[in-house]
XYZ file of C-alpha atoms in Angstrom:
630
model
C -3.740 10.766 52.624
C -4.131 7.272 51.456
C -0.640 5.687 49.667
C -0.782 4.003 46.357
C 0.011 0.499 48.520
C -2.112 1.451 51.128
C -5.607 2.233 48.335
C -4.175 -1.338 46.495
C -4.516 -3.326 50.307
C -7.878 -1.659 50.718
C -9.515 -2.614 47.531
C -8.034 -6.151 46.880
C -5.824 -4.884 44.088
C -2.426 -6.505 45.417
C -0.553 -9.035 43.127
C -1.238 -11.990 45.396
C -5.009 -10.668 45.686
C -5.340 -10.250 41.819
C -3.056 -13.494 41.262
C -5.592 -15.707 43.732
C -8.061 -15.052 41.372
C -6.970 -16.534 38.304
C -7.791 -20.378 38.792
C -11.146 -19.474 40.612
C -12.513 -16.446 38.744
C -10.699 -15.769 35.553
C -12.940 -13.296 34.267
C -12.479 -11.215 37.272
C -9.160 -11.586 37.340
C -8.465 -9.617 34.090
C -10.941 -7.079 35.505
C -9.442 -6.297 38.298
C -5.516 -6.629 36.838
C -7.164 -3.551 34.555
C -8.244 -1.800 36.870
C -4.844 -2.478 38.915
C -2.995 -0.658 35.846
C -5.669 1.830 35.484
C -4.804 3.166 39.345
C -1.078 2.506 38.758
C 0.302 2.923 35.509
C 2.208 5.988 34.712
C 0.826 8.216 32.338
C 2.977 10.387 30.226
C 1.405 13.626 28.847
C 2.361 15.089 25.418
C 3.440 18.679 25.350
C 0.994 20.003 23.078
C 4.029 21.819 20.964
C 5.764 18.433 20.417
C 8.744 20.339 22.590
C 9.085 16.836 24.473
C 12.543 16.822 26.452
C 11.740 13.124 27.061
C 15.251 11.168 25.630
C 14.348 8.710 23.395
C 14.186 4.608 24.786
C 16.160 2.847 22.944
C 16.189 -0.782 22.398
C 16.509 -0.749 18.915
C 20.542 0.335 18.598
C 23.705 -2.032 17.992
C 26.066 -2.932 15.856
C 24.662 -2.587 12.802
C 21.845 0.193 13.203
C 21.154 3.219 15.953
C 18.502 5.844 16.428
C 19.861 9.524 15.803
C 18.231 12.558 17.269
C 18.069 10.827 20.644
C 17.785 14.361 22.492
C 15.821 15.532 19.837
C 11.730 16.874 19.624
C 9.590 13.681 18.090
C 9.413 13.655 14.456
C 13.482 14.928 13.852
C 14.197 11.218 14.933
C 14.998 8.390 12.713
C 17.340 5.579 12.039
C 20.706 4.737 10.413
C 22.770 2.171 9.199
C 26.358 2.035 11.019
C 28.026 0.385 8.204
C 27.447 -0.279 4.431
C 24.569 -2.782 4.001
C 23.876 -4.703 1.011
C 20.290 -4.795 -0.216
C 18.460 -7.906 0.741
C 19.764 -7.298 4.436
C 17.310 -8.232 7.355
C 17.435 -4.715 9.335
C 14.934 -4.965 11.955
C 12.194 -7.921 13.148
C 8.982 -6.856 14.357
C 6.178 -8.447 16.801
C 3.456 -5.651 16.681
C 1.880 -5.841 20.020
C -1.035 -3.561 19.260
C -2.910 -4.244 15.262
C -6.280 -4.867 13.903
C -6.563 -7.873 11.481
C -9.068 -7.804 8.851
C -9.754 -11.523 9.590
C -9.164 -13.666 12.887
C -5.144 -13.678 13.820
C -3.968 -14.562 16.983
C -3.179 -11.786 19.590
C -0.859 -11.615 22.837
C -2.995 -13.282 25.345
C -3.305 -9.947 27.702
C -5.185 -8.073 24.555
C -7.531 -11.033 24.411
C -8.310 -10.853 27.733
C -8.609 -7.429 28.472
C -10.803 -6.958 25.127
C -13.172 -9.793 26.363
C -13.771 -7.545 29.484
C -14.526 -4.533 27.926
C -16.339 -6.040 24.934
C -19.975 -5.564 26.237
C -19.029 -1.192 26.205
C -16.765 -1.323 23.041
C -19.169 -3.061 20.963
C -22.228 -0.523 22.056
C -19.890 1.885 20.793
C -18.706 0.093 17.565
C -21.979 -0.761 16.037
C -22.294 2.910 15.097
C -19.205 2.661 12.994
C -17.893 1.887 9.222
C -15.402 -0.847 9.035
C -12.444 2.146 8.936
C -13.620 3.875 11.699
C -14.397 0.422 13.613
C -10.155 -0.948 12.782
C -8.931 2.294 14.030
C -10.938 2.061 17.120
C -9.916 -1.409 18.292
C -6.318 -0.083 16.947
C -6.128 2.538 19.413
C -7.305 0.218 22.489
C -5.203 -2.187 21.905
C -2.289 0.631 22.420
C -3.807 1.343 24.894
C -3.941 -1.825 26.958
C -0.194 -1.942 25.745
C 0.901 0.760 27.087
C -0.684 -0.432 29.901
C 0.648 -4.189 30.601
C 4.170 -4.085 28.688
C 7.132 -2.523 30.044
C 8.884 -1.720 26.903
C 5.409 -0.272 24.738
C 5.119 1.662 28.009
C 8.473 3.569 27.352
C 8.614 3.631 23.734
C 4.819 5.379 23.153
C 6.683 8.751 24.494
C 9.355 8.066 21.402
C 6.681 8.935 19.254
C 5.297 12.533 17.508
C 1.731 13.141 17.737
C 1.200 16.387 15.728
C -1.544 17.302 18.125
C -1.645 21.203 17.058
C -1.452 20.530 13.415
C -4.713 17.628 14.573
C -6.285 20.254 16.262
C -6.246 23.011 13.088
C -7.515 20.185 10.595
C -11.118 20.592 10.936
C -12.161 16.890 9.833
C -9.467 15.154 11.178
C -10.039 16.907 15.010
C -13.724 16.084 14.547
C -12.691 12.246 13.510
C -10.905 12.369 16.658
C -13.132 13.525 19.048
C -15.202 10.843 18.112
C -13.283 8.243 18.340
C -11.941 9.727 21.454
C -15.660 10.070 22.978
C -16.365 6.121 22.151
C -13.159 4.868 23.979
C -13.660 6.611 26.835
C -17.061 5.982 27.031
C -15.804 2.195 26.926
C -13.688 2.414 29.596
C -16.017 4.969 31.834
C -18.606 2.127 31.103
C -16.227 -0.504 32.318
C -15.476 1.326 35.573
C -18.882 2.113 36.561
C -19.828 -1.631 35.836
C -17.349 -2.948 38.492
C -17.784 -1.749 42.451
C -14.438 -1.208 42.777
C -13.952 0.963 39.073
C -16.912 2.562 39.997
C -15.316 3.482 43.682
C -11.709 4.349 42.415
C -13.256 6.159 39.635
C -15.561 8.973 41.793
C -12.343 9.082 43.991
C -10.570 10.638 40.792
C -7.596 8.197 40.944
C -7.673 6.555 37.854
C -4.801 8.336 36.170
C -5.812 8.137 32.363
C -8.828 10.312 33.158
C -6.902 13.095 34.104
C -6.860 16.802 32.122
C -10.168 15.710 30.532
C -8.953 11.944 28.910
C -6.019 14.438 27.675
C -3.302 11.063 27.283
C -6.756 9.809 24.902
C -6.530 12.594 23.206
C -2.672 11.744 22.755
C -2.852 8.109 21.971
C -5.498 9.050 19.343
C -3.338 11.411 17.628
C -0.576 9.296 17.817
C -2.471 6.273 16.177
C -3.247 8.558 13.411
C 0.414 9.661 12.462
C 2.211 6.257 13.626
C -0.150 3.262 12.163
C 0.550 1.508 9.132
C -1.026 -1.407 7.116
C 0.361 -4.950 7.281
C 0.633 -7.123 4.027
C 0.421 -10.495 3.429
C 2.996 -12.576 1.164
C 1.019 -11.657 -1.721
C 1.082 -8.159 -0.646
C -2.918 -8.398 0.227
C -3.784 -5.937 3.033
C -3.506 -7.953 6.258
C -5.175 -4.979 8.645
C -3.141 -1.843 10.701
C -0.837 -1.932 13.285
C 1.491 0.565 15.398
C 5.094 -0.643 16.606
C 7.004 2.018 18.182
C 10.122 1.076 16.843
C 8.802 1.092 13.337
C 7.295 4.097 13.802
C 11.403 5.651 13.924
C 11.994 4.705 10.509
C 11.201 8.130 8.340
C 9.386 8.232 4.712
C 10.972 8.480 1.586
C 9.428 8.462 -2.069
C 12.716 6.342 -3.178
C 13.074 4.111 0.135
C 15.655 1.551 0.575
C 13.849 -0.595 2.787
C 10.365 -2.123 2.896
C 7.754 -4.437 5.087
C 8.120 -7.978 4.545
C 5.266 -10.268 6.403
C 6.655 -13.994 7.494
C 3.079 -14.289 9.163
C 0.379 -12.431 11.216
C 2.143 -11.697 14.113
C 5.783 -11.283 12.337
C 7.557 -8.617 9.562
C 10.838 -7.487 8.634
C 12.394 -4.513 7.649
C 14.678 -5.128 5.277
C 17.351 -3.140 2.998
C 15.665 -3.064 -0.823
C 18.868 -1.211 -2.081
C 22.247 -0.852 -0.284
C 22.934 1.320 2.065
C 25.868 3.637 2.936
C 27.455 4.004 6.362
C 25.191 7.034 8.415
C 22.343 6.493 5.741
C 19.273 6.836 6.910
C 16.813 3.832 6.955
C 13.679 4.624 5.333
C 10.497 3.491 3.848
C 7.313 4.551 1.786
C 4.330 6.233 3.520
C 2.334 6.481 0.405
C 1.626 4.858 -2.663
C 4.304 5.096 -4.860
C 4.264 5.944 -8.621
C 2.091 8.820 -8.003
C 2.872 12.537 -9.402
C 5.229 14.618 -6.972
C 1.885 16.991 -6.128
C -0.155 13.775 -5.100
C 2.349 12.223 -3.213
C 3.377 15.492 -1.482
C -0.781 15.938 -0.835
C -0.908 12.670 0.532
C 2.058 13.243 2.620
C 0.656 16.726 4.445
C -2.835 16.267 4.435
C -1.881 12.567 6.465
C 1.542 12.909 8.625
C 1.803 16.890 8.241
C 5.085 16.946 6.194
C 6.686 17.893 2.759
C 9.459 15.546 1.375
C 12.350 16.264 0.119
C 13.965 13.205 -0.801
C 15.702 12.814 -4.684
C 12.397 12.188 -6.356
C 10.790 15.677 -5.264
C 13.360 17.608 -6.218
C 14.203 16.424 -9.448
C 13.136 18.963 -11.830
C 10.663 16.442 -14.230
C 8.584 14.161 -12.709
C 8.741 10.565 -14.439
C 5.144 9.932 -13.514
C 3.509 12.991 -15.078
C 5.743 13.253 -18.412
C 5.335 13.158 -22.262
C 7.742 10.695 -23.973
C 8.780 10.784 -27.813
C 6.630 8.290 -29.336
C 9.599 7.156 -31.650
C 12.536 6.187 -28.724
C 10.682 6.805 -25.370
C 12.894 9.821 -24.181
C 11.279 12.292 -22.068
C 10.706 15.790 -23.596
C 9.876 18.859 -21.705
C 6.045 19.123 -21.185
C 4.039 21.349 -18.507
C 4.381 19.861 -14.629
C 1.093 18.614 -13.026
C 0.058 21.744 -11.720
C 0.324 23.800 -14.617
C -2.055 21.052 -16.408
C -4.669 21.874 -13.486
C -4.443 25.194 -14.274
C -4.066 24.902 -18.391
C -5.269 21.661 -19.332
C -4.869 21.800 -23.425
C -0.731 22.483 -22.857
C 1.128 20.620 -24.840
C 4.765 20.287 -25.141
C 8.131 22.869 -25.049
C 9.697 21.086 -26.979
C 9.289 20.094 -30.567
C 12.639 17.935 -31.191
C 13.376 14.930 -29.727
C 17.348 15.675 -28.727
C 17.934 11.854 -28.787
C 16.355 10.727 -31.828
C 15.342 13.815 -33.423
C 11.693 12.832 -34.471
C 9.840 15.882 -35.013
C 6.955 16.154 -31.995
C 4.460 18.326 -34.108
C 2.030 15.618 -34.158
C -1.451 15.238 -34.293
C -1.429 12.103 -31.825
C 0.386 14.318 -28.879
C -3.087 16.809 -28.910
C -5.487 13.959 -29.211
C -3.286 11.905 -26.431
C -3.548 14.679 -24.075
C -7.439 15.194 -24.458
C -7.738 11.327 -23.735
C -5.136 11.993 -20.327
C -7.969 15.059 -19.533
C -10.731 12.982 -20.135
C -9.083 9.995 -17.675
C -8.351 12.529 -15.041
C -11.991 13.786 -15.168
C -13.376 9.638 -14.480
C -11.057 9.515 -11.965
C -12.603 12.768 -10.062
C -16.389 11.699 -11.130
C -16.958 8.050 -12.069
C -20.250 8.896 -13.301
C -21.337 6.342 -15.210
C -23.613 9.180 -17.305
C -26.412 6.991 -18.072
C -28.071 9.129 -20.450
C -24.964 9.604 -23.204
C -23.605 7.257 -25.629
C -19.477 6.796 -25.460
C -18.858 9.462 -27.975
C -21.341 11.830 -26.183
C -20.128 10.985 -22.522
C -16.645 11.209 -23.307
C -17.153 15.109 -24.788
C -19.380 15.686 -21.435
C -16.416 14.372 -19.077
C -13.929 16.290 -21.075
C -15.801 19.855 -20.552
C -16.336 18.933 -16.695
C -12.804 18.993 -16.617
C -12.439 22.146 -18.353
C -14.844 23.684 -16.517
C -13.265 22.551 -12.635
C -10.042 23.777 -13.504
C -11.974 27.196 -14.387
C -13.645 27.078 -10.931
C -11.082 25.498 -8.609
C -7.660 25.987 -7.423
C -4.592 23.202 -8.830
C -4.697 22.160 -4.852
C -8.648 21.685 -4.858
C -8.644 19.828 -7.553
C -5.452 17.461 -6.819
C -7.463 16.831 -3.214
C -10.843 15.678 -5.582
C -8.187 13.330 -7.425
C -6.580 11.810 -4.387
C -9.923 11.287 -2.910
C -11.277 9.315 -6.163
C -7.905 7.309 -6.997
C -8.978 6.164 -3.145
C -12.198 4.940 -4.303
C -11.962 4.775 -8.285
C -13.953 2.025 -9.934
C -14.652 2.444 -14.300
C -18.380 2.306 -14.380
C -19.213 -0.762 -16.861
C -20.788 0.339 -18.810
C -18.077 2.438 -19.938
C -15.254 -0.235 -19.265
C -15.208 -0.885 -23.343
C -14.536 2.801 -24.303
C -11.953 2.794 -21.655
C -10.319 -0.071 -23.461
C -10.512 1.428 -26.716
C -9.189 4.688 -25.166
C -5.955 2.972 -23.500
C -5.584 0.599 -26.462
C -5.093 4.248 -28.560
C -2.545 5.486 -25.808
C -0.388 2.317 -25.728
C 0.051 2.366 -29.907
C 0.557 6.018 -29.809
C 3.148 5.908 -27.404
C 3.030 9.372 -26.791
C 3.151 8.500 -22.591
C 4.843 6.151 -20.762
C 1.761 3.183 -19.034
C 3.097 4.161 -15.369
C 2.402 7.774 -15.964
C -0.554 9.389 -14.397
C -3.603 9.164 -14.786
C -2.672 5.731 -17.186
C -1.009 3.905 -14.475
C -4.601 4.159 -12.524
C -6.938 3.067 -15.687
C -4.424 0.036 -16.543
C -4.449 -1.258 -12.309
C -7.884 -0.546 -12.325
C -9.015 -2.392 -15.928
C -6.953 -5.757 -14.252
C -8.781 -5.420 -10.985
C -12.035 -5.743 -12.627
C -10.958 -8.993 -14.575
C -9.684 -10.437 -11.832
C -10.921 -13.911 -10.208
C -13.675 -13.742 -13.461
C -13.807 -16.394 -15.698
C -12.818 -16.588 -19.253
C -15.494 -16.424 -21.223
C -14.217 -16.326 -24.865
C -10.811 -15.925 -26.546
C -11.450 -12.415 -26.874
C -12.062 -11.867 -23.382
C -8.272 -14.261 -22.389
C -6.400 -12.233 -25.274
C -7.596 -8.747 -23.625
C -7.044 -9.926 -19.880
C -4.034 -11.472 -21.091
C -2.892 -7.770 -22.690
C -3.786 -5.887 -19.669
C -2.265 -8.263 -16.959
C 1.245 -7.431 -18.723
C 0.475 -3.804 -19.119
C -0.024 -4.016 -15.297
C 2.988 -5.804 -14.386
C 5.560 -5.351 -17.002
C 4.050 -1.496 -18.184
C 3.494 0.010 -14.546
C 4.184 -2.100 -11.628
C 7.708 -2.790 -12.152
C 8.766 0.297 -13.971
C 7.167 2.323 -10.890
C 9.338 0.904 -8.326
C 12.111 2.863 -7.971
C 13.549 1.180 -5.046
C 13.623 -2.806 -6.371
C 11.074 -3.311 -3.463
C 9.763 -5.862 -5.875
C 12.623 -8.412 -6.568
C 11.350 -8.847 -2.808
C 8.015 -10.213 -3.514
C 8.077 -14.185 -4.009
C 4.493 -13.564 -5.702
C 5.114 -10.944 -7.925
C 4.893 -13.431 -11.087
C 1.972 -15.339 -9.411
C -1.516 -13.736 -11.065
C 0.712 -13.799 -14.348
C 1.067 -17.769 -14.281
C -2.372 -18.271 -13.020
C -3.717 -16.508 -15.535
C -2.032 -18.090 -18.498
C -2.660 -21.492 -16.945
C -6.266 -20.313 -16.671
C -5.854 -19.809 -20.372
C -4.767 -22.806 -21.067
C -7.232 -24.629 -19.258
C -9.667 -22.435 -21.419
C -7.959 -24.023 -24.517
C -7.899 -28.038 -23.821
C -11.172 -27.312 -22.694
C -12.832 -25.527 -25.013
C -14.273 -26.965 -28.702
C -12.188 -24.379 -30.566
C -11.838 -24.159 -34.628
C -8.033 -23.527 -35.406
C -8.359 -22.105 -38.656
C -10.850 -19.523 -37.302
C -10.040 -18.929 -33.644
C -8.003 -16.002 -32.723
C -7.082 -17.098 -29.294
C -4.818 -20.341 -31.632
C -3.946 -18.068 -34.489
C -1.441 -16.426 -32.138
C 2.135 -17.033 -32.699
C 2.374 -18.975 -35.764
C -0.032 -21.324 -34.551
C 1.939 -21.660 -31.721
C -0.191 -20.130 -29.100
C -0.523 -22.930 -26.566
C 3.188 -24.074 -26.266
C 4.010 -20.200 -25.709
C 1.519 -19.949 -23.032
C 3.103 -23.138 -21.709
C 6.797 -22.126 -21.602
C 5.249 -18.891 -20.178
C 2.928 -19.912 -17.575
C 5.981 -22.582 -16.585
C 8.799 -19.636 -16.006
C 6.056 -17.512 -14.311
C 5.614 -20.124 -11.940
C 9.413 -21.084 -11.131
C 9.779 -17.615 -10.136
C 7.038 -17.738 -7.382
C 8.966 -18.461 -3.775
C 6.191 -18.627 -1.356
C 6.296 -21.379 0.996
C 2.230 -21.301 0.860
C 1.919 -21.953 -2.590
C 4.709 -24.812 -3.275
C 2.702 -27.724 -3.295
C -0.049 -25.932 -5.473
C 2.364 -24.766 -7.713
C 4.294 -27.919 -8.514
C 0.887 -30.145 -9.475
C 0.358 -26.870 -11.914
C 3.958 -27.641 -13.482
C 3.421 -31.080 -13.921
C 0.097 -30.639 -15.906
C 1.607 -27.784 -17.730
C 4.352 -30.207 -19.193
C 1.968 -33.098 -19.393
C 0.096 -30.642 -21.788
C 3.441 -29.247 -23.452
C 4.284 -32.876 -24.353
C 0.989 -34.067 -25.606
C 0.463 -30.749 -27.961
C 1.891 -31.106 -31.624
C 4.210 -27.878 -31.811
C 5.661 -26.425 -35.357
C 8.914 -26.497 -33.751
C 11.092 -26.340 -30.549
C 10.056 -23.508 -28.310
C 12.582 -21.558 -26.604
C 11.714 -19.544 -23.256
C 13.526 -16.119 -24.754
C 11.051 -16.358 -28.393
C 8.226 -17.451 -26.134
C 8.315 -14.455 -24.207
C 9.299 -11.733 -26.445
C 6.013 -13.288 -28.272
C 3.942 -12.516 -25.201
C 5.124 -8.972 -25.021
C 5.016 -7.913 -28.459
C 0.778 -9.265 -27.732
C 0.560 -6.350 -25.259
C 2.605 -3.561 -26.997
C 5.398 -3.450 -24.473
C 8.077 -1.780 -25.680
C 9.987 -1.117 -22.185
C 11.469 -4.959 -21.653
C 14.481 -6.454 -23.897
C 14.673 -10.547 -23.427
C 17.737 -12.526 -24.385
C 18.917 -15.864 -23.713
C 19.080 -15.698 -20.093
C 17.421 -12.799 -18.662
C 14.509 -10.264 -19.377
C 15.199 -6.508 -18.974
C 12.534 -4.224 -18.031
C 13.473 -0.408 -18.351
C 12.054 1.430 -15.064
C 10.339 5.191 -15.124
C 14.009 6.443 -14.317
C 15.619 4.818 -17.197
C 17.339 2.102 -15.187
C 17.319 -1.737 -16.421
C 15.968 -4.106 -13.985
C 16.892 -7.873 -14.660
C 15.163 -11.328 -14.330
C 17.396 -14.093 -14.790
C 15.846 -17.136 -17.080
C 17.687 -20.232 -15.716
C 18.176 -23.408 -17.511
C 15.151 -25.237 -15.520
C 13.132 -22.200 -15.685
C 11.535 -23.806 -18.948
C 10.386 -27.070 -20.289
């Protein structure tokens, strides 16, 4: 029988035969170096009960963080912090060898090249597919090809948990896989059978990866599927997917204390949001946060084949399905999430605030919760209903709801929402009596803005208006309202783990939307005594926008925006200067102004810092420095 070295002499697959290549034939260079690593590269099959006895590779361990569970099965691994850490803390820094970009970013030059060799059988393949199905394919070759060509990919991949028997039981998912699985090996069958020597090694059964039927495929694709996750940009856009072994350690939880920052393409860092305790366990957010305990704990099975159990889950209200007293905003005792799906018309168990003792029998808590049924129903239909007028629609929507909790299970129905909150859009012609409807929620106060199914409406309302021109003052006051409900009402109260005092954009749509406003002023032929957009604040309307748009825009740290941002400053105070005010402006009256225009009653402002209550009752602080304001 032929030796490895010996079938490498005979078919010109040596390093010095490969390597003589290069500067003559470059193409066939990077053919043949894959078809090297196809004959030679160990291939490490999954047990199919996850009951790996593999010790984990570990490169990730020193003085400040280590992987525990070393000797452990996949998925009871994770990582800790070895000492306290204080939040702000750069953890871990991350290269991803192996993601997809939405647009063109550059790759490690062996992906390149081995992509541009199979690219004639991947993209017969390809064409078939929707842009998901297309990302994860090129996500799972590029694993692929490094686990193939690195050294350190190539013993990390094993580190990882591939729920194959839980893949296997999920009817859709296995089916997903299988096709992805068919198209990739197709690819590479397609390669080999191009190239004499493929074809050659390929009849001779010695390329190693086609072994047990594709089974280490099957693997990788599994393994894709429980491991990837998306990279953001500095504005927190959705770069594309990626998989990093090492990042793949780091467990979920729905109150993390670390999160994903981007410096660029090919870089991110984990870093502490809040600190962390000596033998706590590093850990991050696998879903969208803000969600309802059931959602989030759908998300979290139906994806990566876990419950959680972290402090959120187990607390015995959930701050994002709750009733608040419309008087103080404390939380009274109302039916959980599932108990709605089974009852929707429950109100509340209590009938006495305990803080402030306003008396809850009121008529806006029943017509509050019909509006919260009728949102939950858009969210599961978005039919537009064509044929009804707004009163007529909204009665119709309100008895399909009815009527799905009478012929579905609480778990049916939370899958139909999590599968519309993934592709929710308010039909226009119904976006005004969603306005109307929200506008009746935030001066009833009988729920909090980040609660469910408000928190979806409100992010959903400012997606719409964004990058669309202002067309009268109407439409600036209204964008202006719903921008702050979205920032100030649910972004910031949702996060629970100050991921946010991370984000050097987090301010940025705010400014650029009041400076859009102001433009909209100076530029527009407006009446003062009739206008409503200048009736605001005493008359004051465009020096408030001013100080506004000019403290929104100090707080923005991005090193891409800087030079954008300072022009925007200096025309903001040219303006300031040039516009006859009643009086002195101060940041603190400015703002409290803009607040009290979109019914925010969650944020306190003083002299030198806003304070924005979050959904667990905790203050979150902005400082207002001294040149923070004209």
């Amino acid at each position: 029988m032929s030796t490895q070295t010996d079938i490498l002499i005979t078919y010109q697959l040596t390093s010095n035969s490969i390597e003589s290549l290069k500067s003559v034939d470059e193409s066939e260079y990077w053919k043949r170096k894959l078809i090297e690593l196809l004959l030679t590269r160990s291939i490490h099959i999954f047990p199919n009960d996850e009951n790996s006895t593999q010790i984990v590779y570990d490169q990730i361990s020193n003085n400040r963080i280590s992987i525990f569970g070393q000797k452990d099965h996949p998925g009871k691994r994770g990582i800790l912090s070895k000492s306290y850490t204080i939040s702000g803390s750069v953890l871990l820094t991350i290269n991803p060898l192996a993601a997809y970009y939405h647009d063109r970013a550059k790759q490690p030059e062996f992906i390149v090249k081995f992509e541009k060799v199979l690219q004639p059988y991947i993209t017969t393949y390809t064409k078939t597919l929707n842009q998901y199905e297309k990302g994860l394919t090129y996500l799972i070759i590029r694993v692929f090809l490094a686990y193939l060509y690195d050294d350190e990919f190539h013993k990390k991949i094993p580190n990882l948990c591939t729920h194959q028997k839980e893949i296997r039981f999920d009817i859709g998912k296995r089916h997903f896989s299988d096709k992805l699985k068919l198209g990739i090996v197709s690819s590479i069958k397609d390669f080999l059978i191009g190239h004499e020597i493929g074809l050659t090694l390929f009849k001779k059964n010695l390329i190693k990866v086609s072994k047990k039927n594709w089974k280490f495929i099957d693997d990788l694709v599994a393994i894709v599927f429980i491991n990837y996750f998306t990279l953001f940009n500095y504005q927190r856009q959705e770069l594309g997917i990626a998989l990093d072994p090492d990042f793949a350690l780091i467990n979920h939880s729905c109150i993390p204390n670390c999160c994903q920052i981007t410096n660029d393409c090919n870089e991110f860092q984990i870093v502490s949001t809040l600190p962390i305790n000596n033998g706590e366990e590093l850990t991050v957010t696998y879903v969208s946060l803000g969600m309802p305990r059931e959602i989030r704990q759908f998300e979290l099975f139906s994806q990566f084949y876990f419950r959680c159990s972290c402090s959120l889950c187990v607390l015995d209200y959930d701050p994002f399905f709750c009733i608040q007293c419309n008087k103080c905003g404390n939380k009274v005792k109302s039916p959980s999430f599932k108990l709605i799906l089974t009852s929707p018309n429950l109100i509340m168990r209590q009938h006495l605030c305990t803080i402030c003792l306003n008396n809850l029998n009121q008529s806006i808590y029943p017509k509050n919760i019909k509006i919260r049924n009728f949102f939950m129903s858009l969210v599961i239909f978005s039919s537009n209903g064509l044929s009804f007028n707004d009163q007529d629609y909204y009665r119709y929507l309100s008895k399909e709801f009815v009527s799905y909790i009478e012929r579905f299970t609480s778990q049916e129905l939370i899958r139909m929402l999590v599968d519309g909150i993934h592709q929710f859009e308010i039909p226009e012609i119904r976006t005004n009596l969603v306005k109307e409807l929200m506008d009746v929620v935030i001066q009833d106060k009988a729920f909090p803005m980040y609660s469910f199914p408000f928190s979806i409406i409100i992010r959903e309302l400012d997606l719409a208006d964004s990058g669309r021109r202002i067309k009268s003052s109407k439409d600036a006051i209204d964008r202006l309202r719903i921008k702050q409900q979205r920032l100030f009402g649910v972004d910031i109260p949702s996060d629970l783990s100050s991921m946010l005092a991370f984000d050097n954009c987090l301010f940025l749509d705010m400014a650029d939307l009041l400076f859009d406003i102001i433009r909209f002023i100076i530029n527009s032929d407006l009446n003062p005594q009739t206008d409503s957009i200048l009736g605001l604040f005493n008359g004051n309307s465009l020096g408030v926008f001013c100080q506004c748009a000019f403290y929104f825009y100090k707080q923005v740290k991005s090193i891409f925006s800087e030079e954008e941002i300072e022009d925007k400053l200096i025309e903001i105070m040219e303006i300031y200067d040039s516009w006859v005010l009643n009086h002195k402006l101060t940041l603190s009256e400015c703002l409290k102004a803009l607040f009290e225009l979109a019914n925010l009653n969650n944020i306190v402002v003083s002299d030198n810092k806003m304070s924005v209550k979050n959904a667990m009752g905790d203050i979150v602080d902005f400082r207002m420095d001294r040149d923070d304001f004209i």
